[in-house]
PDB file of C-alpha atoms in Angstrom:
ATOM      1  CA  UNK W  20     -13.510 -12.168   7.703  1.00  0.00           C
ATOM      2  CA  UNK W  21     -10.652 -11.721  10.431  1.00  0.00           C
ATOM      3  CA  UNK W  22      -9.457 -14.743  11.529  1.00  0.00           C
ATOM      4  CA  UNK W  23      -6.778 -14.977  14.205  1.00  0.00           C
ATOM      5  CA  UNK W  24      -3.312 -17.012  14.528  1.00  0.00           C
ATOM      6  CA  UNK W  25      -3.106 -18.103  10.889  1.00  0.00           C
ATOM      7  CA  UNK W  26      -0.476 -19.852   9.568  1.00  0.00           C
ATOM      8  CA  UNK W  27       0.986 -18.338   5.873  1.00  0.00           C
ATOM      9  CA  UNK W  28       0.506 -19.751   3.181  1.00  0.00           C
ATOM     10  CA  UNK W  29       3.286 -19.003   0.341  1.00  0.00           C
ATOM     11  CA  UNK W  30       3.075 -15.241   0.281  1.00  0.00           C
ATOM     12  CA  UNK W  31      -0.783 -15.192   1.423  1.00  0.00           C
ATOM     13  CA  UNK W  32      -1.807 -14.467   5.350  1.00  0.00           C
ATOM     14  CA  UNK W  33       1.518 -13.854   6.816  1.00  0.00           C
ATOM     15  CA  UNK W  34      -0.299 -11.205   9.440  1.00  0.00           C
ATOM     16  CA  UNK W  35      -0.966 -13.977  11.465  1.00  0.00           C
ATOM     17  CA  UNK W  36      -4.425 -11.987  12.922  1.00  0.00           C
ATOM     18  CA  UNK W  37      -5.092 -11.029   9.241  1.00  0.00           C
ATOM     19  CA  UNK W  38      -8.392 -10.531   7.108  1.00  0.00           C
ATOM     20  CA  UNK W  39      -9.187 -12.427   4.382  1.00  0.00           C
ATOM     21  CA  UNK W  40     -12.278 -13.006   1.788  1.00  0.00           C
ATOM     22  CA  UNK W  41     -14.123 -15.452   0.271  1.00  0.00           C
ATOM     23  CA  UNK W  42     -15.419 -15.356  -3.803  1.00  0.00           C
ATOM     24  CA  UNK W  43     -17.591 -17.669  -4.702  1.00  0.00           C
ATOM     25  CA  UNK W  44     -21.043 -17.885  -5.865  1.00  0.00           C
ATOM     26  CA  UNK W  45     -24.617 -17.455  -3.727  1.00  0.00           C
ATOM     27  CA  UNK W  46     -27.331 -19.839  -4.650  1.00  0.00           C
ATOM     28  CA  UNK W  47     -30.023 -17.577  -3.209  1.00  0.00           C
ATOM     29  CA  UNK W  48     -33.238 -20.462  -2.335  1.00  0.00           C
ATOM     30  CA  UNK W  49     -30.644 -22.257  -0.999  1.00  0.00           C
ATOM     31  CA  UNK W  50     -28.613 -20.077   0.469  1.00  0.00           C
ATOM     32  CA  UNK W  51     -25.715 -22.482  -0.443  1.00  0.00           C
ATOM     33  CA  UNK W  52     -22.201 -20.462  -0.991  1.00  0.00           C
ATOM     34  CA  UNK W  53     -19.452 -22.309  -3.087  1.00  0.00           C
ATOM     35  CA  UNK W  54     -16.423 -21.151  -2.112  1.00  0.00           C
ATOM     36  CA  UNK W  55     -14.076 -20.326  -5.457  1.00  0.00           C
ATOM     37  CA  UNK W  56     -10.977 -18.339  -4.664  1.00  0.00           C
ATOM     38  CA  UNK W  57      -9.552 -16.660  -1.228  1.00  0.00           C
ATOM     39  CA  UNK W  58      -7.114 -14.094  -0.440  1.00  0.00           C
ATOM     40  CA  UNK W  59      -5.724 -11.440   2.121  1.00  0.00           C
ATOM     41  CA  UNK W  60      -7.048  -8.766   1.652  1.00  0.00           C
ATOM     42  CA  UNK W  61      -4.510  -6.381   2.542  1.00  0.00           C
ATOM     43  CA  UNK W  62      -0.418  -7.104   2.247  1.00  0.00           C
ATOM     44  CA  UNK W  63       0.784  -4.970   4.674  1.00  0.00           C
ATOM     45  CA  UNK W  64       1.303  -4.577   8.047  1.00  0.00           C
ATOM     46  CA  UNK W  65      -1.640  -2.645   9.546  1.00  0.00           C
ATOM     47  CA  UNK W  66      -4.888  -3.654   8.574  1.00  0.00           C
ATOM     48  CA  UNK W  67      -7.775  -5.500  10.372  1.00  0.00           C
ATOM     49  CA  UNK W  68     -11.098  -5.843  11.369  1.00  0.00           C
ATOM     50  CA  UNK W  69     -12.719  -4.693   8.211  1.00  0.00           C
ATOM     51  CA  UNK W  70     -16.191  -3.335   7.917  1.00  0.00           C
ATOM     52  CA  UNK W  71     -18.518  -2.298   4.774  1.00  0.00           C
ATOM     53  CA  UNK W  72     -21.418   0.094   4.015  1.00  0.00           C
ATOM     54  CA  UNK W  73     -23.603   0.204   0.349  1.00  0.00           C
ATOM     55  CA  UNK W  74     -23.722   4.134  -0.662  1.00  0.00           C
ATOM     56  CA  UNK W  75     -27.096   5.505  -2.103  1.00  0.00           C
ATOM     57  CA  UNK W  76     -25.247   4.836  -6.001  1.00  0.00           C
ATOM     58  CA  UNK W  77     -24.368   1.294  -4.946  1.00  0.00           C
ATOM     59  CA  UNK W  78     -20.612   1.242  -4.382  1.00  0.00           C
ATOM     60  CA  UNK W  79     -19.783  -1.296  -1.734  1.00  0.00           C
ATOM     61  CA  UNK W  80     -16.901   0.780   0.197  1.00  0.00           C
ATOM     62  CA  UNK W  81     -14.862  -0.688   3.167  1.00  0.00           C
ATOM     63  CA  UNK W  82     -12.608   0.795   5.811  1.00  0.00           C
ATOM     64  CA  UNK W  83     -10.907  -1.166   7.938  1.00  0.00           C
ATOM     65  CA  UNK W  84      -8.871  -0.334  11.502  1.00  0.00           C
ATOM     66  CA  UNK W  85      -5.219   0.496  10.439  1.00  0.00           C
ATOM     67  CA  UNK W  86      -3.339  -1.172  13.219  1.00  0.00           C
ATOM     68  CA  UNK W  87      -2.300  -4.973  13.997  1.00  0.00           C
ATOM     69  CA  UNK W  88      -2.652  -6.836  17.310  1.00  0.00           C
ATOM     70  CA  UNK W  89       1.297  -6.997  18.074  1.00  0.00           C
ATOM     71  CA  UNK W  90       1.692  -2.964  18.088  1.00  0.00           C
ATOM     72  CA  UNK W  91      -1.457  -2.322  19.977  1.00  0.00           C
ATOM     73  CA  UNK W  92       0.521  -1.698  23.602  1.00  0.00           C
ATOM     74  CA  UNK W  93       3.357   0.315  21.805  1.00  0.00           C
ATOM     75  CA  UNK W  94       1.820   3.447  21.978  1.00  0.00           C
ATOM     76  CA  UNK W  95       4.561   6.129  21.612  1.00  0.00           C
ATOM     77  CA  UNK W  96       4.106   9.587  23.984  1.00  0.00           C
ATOM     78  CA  UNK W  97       3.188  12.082  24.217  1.00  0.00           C
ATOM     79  CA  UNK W  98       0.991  11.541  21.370  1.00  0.00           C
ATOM     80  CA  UNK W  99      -3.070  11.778  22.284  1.00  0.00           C
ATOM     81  CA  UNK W 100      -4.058   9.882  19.915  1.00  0.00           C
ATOM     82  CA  UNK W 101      -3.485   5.957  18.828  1.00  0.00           C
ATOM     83  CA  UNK W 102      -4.370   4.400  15.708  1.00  0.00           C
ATOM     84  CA  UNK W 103      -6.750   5.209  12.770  1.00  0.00           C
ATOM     85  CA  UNK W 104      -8.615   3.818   9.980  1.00  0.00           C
ATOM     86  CA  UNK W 105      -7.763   3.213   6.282  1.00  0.00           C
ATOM     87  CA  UNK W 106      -9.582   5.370   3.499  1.00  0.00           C
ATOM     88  CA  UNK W 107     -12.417   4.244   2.172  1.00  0.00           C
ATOM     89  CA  UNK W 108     -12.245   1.780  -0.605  1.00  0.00           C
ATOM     90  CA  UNK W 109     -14.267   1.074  -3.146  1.00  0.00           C
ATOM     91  CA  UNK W 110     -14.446  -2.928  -3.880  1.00  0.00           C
ATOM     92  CA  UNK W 111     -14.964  -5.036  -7.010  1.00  0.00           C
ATOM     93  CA  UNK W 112     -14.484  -8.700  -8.269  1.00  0.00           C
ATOM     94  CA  UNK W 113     -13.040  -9.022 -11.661  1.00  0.00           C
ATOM     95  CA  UNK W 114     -11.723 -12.692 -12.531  1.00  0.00           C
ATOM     96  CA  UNK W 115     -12.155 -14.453  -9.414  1.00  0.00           C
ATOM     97  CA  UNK W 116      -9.830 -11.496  -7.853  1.00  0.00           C
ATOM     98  CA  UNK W 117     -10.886  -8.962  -4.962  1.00  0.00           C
ATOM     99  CA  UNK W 118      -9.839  -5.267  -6.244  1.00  0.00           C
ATOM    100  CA  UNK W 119     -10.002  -1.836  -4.128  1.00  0.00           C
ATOM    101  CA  UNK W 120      -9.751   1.471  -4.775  1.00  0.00           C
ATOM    102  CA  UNK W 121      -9.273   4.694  -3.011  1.00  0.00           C
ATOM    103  CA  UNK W 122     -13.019   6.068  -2.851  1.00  0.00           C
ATOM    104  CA  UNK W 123     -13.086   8.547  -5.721  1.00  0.00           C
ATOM    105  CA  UNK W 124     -14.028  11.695  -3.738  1.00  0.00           C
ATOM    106  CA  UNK W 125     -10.884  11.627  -2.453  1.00  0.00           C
ATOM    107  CA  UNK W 126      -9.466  12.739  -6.196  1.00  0.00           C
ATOM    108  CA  UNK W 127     -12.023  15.997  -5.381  1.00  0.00           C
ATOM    109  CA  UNK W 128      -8.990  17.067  -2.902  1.00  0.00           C
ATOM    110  CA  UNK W 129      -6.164  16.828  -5.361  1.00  0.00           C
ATOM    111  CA  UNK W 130      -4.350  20.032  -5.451  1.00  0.00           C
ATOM    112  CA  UNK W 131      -0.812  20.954  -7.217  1.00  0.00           C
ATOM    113  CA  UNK W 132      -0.691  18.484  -9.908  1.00  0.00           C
ATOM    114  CA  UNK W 133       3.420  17.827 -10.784  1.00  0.00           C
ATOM    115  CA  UNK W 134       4.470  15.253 -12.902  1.00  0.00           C
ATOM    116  CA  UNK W 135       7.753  13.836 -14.783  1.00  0.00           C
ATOM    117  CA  UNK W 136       7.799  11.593 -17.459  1.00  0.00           C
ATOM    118  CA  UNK W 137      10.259   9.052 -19.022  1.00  0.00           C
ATOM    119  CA  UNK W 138      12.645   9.762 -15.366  1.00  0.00           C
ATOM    120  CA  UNK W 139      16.072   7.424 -15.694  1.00  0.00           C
ATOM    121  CA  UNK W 140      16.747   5.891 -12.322  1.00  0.00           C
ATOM    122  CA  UNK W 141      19.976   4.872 -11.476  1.00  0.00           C
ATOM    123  CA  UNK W 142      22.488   4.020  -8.312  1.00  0.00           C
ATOM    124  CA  UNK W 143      22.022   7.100  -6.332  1.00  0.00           C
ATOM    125  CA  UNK W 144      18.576   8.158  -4.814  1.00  0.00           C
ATOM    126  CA  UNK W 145      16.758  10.706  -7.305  1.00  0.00           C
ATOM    127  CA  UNK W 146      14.641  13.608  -5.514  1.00  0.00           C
ATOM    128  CA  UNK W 147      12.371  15.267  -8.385  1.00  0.00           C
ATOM    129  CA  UNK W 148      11.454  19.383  -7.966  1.00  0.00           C
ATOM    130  CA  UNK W 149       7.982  19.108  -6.204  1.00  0.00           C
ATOM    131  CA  UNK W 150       7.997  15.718  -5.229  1.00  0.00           C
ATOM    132  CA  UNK W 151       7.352  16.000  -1.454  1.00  0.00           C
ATOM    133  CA  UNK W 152       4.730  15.852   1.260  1.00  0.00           C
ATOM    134  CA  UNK W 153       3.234  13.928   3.643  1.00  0.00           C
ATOM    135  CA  UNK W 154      -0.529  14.471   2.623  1.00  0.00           C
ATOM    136  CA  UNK W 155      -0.529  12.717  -1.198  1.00  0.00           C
ATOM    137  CA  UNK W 156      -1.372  11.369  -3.803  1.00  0.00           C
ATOM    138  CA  UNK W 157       0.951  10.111  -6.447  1.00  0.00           C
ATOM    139  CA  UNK W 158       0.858   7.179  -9.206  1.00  0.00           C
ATOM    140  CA  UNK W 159       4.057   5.423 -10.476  1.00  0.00           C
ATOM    141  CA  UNK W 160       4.407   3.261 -13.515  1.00  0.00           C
ATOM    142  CA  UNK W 161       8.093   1.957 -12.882  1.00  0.00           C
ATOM    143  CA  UNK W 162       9.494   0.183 -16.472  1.00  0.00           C
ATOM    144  CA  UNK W 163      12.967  -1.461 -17.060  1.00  0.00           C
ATOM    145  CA  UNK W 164      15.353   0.572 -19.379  1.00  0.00           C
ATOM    146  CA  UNK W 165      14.800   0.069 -23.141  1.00  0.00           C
ATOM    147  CA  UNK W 166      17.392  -2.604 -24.217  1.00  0.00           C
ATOM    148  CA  UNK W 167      18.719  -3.201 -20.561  1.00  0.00           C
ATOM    149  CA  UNK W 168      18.510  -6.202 -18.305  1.00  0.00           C
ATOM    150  CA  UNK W 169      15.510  -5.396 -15.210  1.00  0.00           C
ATOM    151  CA  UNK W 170      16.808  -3.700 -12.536  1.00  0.00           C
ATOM    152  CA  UNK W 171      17.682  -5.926  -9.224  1.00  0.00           C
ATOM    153  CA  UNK W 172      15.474  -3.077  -7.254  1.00  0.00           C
ATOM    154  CA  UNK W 173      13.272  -0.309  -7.557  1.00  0.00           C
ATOM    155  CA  UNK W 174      12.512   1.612  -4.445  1.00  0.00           C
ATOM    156  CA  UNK W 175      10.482   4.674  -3.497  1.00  0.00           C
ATOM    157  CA  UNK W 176      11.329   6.347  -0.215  1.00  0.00           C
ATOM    158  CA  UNK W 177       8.751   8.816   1.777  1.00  0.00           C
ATOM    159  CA  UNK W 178       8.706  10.538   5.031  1.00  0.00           C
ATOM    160  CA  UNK W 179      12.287  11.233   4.709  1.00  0.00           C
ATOM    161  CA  UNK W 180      14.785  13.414   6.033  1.00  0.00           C
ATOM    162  CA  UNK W 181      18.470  12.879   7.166  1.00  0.00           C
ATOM    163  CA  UNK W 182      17.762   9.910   9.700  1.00  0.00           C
ATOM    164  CA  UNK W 183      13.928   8.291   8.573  1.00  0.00           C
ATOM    165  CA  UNK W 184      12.229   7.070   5.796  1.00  0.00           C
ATOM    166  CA  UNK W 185       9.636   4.183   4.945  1.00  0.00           C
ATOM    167  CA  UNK W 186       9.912   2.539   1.858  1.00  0.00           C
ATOM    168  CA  UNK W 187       8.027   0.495  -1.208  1.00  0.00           C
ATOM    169  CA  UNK W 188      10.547  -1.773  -2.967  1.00  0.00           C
ATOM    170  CA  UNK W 189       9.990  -3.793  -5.936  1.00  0.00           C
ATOM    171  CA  UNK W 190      12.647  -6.558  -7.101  1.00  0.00           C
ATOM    172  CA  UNK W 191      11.166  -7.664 -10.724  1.00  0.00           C
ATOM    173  CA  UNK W 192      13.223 -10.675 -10.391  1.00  0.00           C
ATOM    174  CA  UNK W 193      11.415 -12.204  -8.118  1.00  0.00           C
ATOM    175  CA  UNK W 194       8.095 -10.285  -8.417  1.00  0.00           C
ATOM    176  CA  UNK W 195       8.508  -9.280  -4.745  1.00  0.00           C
ATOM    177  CA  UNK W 196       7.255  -5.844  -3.531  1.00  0.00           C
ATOM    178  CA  UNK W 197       7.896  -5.150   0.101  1.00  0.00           C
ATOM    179  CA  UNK W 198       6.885  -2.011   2.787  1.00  0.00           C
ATOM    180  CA  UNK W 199       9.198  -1.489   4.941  1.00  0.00           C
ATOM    181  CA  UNK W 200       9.018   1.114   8.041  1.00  0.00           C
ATOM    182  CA  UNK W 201      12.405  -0.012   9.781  1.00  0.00           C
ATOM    183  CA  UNK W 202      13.783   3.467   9.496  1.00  0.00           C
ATOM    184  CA  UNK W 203      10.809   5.122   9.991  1.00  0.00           C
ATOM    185  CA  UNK W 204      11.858   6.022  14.129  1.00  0.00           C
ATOM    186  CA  UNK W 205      10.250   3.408  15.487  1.00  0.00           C
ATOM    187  CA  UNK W 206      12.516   2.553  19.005  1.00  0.00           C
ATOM    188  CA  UNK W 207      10.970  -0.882  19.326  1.00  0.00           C
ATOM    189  CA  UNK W 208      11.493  -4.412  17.683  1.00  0.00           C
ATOM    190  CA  UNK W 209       8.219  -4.444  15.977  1.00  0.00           C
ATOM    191  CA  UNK W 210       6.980  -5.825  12.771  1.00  0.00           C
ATOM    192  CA  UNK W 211       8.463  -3.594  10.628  1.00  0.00           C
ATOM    193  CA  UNK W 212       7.760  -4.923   7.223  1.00  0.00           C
ATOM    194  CA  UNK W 213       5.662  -7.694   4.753  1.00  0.00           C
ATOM    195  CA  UNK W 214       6.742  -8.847   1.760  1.00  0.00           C
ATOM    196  CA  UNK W 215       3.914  -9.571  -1.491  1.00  0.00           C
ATOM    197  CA  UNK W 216       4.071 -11.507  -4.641  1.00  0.00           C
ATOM    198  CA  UNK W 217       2.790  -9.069  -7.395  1.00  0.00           C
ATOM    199  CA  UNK W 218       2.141  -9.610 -11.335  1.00  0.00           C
ATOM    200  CA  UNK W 219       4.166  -7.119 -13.304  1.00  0.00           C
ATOM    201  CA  UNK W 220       4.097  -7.087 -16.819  1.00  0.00           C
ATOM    202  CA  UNK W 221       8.169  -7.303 -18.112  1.00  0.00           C
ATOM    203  CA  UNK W 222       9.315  -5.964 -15.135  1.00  0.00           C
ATOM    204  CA  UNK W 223       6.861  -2.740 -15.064  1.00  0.00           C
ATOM    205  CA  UNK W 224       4.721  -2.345 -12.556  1.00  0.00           C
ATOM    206  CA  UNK W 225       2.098   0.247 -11.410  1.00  0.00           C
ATOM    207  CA  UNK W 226       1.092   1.791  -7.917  1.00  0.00           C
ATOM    208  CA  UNK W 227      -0.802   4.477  -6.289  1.00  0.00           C
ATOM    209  CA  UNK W 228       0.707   5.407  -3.171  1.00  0.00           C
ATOM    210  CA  UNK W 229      -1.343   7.530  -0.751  1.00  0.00           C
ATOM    211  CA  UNK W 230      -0.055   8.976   2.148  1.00  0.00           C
ATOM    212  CA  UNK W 231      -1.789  10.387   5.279  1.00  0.00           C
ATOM    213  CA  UNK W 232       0.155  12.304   7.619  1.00  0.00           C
ATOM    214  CA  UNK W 233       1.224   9.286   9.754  1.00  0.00           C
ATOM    215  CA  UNK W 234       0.461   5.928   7.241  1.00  0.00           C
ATOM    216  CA  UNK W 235       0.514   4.546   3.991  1.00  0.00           C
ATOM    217  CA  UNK W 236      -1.210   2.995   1.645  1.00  0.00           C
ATOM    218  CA  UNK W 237       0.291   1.418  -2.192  1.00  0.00           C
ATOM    219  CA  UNK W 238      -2.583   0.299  -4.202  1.00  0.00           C
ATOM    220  CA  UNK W 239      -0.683  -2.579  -6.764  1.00  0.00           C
ATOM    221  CA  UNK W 240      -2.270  -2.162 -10.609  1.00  0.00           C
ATOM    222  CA  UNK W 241      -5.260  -0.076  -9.565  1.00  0.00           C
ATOM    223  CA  UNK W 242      -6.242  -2.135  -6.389  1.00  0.00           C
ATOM    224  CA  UNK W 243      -5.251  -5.490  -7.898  1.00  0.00           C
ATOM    225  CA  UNK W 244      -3.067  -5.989  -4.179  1.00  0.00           C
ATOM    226  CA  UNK W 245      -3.147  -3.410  -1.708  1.00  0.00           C
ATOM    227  CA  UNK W 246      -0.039  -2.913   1.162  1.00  0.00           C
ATOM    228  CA  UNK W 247      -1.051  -0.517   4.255  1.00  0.00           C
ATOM    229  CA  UNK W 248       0.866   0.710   7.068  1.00  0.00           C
ATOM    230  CA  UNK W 249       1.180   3.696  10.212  1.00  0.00           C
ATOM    231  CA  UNK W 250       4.248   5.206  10.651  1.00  0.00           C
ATOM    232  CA  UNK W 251       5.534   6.985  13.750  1.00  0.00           C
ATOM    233  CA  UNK W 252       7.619   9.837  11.855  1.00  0.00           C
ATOM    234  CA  UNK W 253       7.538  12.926  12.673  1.00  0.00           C
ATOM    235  CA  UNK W 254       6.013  15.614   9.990  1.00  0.00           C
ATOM    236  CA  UNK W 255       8.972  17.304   9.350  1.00  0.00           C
ATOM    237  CA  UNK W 256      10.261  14.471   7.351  1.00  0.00           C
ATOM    238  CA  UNK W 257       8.523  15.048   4.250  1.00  0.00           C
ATOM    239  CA  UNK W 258      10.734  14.006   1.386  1.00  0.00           C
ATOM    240  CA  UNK W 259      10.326  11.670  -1.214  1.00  0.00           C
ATOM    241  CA  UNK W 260      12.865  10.259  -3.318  1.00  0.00           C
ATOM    242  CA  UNK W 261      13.685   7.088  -5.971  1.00  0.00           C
ATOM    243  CA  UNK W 262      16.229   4.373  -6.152  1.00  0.00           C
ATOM    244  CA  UNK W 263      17.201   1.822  -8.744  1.00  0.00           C
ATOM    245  CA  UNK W 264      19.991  -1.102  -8.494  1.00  0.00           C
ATOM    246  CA  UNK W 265      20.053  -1.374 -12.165  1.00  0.00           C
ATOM    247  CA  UNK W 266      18.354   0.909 -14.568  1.00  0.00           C
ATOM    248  CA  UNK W 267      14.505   1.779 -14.641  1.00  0.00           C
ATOM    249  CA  UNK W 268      12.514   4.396 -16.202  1.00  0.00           C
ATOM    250  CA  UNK W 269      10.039   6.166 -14.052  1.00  0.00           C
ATOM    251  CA  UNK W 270       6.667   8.138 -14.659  1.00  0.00           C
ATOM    252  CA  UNK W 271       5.428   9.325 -11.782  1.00  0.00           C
ATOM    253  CA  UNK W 272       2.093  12.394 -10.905  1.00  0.00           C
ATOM    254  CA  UNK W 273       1.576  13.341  -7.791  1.00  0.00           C
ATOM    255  CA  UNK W 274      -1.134  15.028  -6.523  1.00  0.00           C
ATOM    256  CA  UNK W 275      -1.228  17.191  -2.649  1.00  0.00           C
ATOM    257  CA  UNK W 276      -4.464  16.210  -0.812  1.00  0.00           C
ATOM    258  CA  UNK W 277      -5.758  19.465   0.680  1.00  0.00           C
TER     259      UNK W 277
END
């Protein structure tokens, strides 16, 4: 459902016009539902108005509009288009808990497989040989440094050049992982960023970020959490690079979507 004008609740519905669900169980000759568990559906800043279909194998998949109420008037020029929708996710419940995943036809468009293993992150931001693009796929497992105290940050940075970038930052500390599209070029005072409480396991953690010319989309320990957002950069800005305050230990694959 999207309900408008919510107030948050801890870390949960801080869109304000956000969507949540509801998992519970369906006595059919009844048709009594007992409501068990809610949550947002998506952390981020540009999701809404969700909608589902059943495919011929029986995957429920969902897409919802990738925009938010407050933005809707700030269309930049000379642009002809506005807006877009999400990729297609494929949804599951396991314990009580909504999950989604990137429909998986969109692994049949993988090209130019690169990946690094065992990657120290330090101070300075790390770019990695082939590590770029603004059409991909890539999965992270982010770790602390064997024998070293968690890092205070982790951060990966995309659609970068000299002046822009959006990032997805992870503090272990406080279990916090944030998207944030303040440098992204935006010229306006609009949301710019939302903040999620994630489960990480010792301070690791685990996303799949896809990216789409002009949004993003971090999928937290296989669709456990997901964080979407547009971004107004221009395609140009195409690098991709990793920060640590501390110490952390990166694996990372990405994947171009052709």
């Amino acid at each position: 459902t999207s309900p408008q004008d919510m107030l948050p609740r801890g870390f949960e519905y801080h869109n304000g016009n956000g969507t949540l669900c509801l998992i519970g169980s369906y006595e059919k000759e009844g048709h009594v539902f007992t409501e068990e568990h809610d949550q947002s559906i998506d952390y981020g800043i540009d999701f809404y108005a969700p909608q589902t279909v059943l495919t011929p194998d029986g995957r429920r998949v969902m897409i919802g509009w990738m925009q938010n109420w407050d933005t809707c008037n700030m269309r930049s020029q000379p642009k002809t288009w506005f807006g877009q929708m999400s990729l297609p996710r494929e949804l599951s419940v396991r314990e009580g808990r909504l999950y989604q995943k990137p429909v998986r036809e969109l692994e049949e468009l993988r090209r130019n497989k690169v990946e690094y293993h065992g990657v120290k992150v330090a101070g300075e931001a790390l770019r990695l040989a082939g590590i770029e693009g603004r059409t991909v796929d890539m999965e992270l497992e982010i770790a602390p440094a064997q024998g070293r105290e968690l890092c205070r940050k982790f951060a990966v940075r995309f659609a970068q050049d000299q002046e822009r970038h959006t990032a997805i930052s992870f503090r272990p500390h406080e279990s916090i992982l944030k998207i944030d599209r303040k440098f992204s070029g935006s010229r306006r005072a609009i949301i710019h960023q939302r903040r999620s409480l994630v489960r990480h396991e010792g301070g690791a953690l685990r996303l799949r970020i896809v990216l789409d010319r002009f949004s993003a989309e971090a999928f937290v320990w296989d669709g456990e959490q997901v964080l979407t957002a547009t971004i107004d950069t221009p395609l140009s800005a195409d690098g991709i690079s990793f920060y640590a305050d501390g110490e952390a230990v990166l694996d990372v694959v990405k994947y171009d979507l052709m």
